[in-house]
PDB file of C-alpha atoms in Angstrom:
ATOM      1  CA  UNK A   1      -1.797  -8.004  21.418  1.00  0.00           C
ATOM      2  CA  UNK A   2      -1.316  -9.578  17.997  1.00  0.00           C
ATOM      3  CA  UNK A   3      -4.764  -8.167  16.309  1.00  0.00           C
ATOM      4  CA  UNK A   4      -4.932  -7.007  12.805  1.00  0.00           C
ATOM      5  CA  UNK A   5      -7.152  -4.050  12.675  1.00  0.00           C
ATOM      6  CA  UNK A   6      -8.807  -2.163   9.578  1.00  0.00           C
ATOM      7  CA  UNK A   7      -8.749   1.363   9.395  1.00  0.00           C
ATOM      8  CA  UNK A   8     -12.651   1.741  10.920  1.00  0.00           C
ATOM      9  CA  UNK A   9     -11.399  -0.436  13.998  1.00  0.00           C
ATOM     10  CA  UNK A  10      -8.395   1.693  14.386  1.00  0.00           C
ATOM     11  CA  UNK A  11     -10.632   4.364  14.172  1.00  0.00           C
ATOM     12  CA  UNK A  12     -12.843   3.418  16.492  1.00  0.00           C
ATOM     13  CA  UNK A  13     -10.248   1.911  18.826  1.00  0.00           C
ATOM     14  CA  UNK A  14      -8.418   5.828  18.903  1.00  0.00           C
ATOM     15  CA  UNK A  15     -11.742   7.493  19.276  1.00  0.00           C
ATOM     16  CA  UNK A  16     -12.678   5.516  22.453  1.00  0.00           C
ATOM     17  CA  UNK A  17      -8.722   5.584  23.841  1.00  0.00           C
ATOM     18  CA  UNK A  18      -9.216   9.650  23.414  1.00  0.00           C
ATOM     19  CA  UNK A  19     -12.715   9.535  24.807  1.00  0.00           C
ATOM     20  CA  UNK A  20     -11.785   7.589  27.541  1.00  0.00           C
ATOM     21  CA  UNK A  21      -9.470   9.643  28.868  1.00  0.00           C
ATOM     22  CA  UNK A  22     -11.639  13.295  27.906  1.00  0.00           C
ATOM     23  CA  UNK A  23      -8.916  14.498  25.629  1.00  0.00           C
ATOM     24  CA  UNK A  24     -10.964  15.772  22.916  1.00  0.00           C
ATOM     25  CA  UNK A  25     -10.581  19.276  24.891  1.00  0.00           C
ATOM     26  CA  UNK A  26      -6.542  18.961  23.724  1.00  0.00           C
ATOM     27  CA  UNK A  27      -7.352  17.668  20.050  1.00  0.00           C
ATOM     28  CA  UNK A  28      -8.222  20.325  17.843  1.00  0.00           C
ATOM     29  CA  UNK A  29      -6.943  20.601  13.997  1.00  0.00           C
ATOM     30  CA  UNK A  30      -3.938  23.100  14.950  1.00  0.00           C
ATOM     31  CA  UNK A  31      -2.200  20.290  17.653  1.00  0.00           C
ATOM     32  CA  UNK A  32      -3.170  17.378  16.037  1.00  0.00           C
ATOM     33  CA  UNK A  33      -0.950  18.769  13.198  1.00  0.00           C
ATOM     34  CA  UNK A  34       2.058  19.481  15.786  1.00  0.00           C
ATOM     35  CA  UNK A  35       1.295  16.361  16.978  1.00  0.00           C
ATOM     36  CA  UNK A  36       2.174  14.293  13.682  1.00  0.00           C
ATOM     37  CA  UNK A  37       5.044  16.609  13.156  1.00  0.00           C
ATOM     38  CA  UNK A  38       6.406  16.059  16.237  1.00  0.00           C
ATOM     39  CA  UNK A  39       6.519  12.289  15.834  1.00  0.00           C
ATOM     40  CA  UNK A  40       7.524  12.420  12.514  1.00  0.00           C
ATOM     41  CA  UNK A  41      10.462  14.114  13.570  1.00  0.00           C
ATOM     42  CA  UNK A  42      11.028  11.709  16.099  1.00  0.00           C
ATOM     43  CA  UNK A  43      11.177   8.937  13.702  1.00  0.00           C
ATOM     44  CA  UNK A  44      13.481  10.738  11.497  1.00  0.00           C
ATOM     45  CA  UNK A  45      15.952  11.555  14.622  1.00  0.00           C
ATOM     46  CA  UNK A  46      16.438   7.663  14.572  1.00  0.00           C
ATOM     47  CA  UNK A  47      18.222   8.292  11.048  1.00  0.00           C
ATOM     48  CA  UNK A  48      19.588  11.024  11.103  1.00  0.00           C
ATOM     49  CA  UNK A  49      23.323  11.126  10.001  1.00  0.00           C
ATOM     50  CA  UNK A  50      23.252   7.728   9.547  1.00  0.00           C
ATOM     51  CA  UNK A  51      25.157   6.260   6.129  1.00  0.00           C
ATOM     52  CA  UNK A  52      22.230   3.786   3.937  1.00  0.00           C
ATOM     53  CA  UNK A  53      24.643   0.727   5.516  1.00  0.00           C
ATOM     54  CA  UNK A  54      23.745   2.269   9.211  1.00  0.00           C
ATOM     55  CA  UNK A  55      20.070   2.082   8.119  1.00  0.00           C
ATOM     56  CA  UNK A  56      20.067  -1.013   7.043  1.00  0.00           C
ATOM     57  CA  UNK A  57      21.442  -2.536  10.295  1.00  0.00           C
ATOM     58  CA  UNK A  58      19.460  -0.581  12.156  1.00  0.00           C
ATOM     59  CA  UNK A  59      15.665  -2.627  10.162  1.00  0.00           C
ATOM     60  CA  UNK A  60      17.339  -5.592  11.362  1.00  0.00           C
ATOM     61  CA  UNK A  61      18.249  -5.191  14.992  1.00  0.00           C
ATOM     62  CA  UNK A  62      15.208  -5.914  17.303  1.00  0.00           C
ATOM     63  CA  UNK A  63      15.821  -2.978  19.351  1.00  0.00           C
ATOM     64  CA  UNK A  64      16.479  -0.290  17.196  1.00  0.00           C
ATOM     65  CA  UNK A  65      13.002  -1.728  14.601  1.00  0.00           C
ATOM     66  CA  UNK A  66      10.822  -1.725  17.963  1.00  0.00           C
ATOM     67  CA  UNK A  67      11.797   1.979  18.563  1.00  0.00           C
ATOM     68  CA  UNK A  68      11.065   2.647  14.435  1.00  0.00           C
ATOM     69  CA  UNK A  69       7.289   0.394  15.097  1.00  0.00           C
ATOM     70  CA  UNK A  70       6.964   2.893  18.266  1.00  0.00           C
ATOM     71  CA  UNK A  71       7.336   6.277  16.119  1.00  0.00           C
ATOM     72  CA  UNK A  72       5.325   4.925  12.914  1.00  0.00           C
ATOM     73  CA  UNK A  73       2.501   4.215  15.630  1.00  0.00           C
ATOM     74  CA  UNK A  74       2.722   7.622  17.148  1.00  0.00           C
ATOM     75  CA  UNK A  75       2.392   9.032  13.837  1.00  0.00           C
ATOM     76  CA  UNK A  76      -0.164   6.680  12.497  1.00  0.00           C
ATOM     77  CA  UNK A  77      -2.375   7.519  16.282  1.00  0.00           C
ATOM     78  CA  UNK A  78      -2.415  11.721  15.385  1.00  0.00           C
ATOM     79  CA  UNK A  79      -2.978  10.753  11.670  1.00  0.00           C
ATOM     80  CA  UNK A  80      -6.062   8.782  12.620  1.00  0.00           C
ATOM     81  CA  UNK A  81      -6.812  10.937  15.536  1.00  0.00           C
ATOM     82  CA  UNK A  82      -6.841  13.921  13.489  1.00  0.00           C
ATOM     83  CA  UNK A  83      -9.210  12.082  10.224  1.00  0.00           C
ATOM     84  CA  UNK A  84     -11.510  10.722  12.833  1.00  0.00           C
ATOM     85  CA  UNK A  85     -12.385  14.137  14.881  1.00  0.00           C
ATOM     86  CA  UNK A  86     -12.395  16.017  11.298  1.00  0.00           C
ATOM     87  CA  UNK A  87     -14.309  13.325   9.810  1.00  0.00           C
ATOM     88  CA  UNK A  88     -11.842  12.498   6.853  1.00  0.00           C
ATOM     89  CA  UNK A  89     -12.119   9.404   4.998  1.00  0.00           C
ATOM     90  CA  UNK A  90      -8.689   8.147   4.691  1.00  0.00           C
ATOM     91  CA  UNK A  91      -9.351   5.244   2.494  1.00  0.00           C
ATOM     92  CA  UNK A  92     -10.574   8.223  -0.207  1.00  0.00           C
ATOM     93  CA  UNK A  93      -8.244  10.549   0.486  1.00  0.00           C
ATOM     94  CA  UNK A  94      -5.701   7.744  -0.047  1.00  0.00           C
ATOM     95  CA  UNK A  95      -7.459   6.866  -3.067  1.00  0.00           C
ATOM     96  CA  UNK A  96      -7.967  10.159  -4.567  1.00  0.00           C
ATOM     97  CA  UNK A  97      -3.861  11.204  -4.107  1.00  0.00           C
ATOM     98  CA  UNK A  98      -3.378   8.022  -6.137  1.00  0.00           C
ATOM     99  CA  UNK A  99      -5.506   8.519  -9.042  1.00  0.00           C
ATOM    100  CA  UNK A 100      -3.708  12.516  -8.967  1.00  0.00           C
ATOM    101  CA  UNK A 101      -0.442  11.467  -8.370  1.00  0.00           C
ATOM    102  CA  UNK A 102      -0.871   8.937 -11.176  1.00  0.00           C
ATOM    103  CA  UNK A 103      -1.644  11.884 -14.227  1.00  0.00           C
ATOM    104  CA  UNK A 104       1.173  14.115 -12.362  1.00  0.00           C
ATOM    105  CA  UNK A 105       4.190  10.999 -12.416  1.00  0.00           C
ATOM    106  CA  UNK A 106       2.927   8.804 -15.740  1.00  0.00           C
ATOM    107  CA  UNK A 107       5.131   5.618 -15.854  1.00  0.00           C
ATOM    108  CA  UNK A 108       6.692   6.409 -19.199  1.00  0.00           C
ATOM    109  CA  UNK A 109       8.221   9.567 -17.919  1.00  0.00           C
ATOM    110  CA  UNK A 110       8.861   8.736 -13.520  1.00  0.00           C
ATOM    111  CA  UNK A 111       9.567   5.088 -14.111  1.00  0.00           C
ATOM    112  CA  UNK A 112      13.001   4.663 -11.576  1.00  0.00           C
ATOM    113  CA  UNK A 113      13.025   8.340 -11.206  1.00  0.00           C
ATOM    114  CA  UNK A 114      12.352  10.288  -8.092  1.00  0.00           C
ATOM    115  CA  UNK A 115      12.420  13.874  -9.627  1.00  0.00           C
ATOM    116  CA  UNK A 116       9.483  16.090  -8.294  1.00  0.00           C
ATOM    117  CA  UNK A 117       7.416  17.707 -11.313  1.00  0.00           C
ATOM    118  CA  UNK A 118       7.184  20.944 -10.148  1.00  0.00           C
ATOM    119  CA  UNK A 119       4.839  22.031 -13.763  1.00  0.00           C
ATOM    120  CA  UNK A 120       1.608  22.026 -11.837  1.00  0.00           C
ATOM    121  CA  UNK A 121       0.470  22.817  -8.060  1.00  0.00           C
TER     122      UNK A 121
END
């Protein structure tokens, strides 16, 4: 299954997988949150104690980078699970973190740094 889907087909294709199977009864806001957690923590169990050199070997072995692709996916389904029950617009929310994130880290002060300014929120 080699399709390249935009975020409305992913959408869509989530909605009806969910549907489908009548699992909007398990969906609400509260575990859909666990839900991306969870994963999330899943993927980072893959690297965990492992040295930048470890990491590294581990993007380029085909077993180890289909079990990273599995986790991202898990995440990526309760992300768009979660925007498409609570009807948010991801493509603006992306957007509008951008433009925020842009005033908050200006390039002539956060160029090639990865300090957190911690003056505002």
């Amino acid at each position: 299954m080699e399709k390249h889907l935009n975020i409305d087909e992913l959408n869509k294709l989530i909605k009806t997988f969910c549907e489908d199977r009548d699992w909007d009864q398990y969906h609400n806001a509260k575990d859909l949150s666990i839900g991306i957690v969870t994963e999330a923590s899943e993927l980072l169990q893959l690297f965990r104690f492992k040295s930048n050199l470890e990491v590294d070997n581990m993007l380029t072995d085909e077993t180890i980078r289909t079990e990273i692709g599995e986790e991202l996916a898990d995440i990526l389904f309760f992300i768009l699970r979660f925007a498409q029950k609570y009807n948010f617009d991801l493509s603006y929310e992306l957007n509008r973190k951008v433009e925020i994130n842009e005033k908050r880290y200006p390039i002539s002060e956060y160029k090639g740094s990865n300090k957190k300014n911690t003056n505002d929120k």
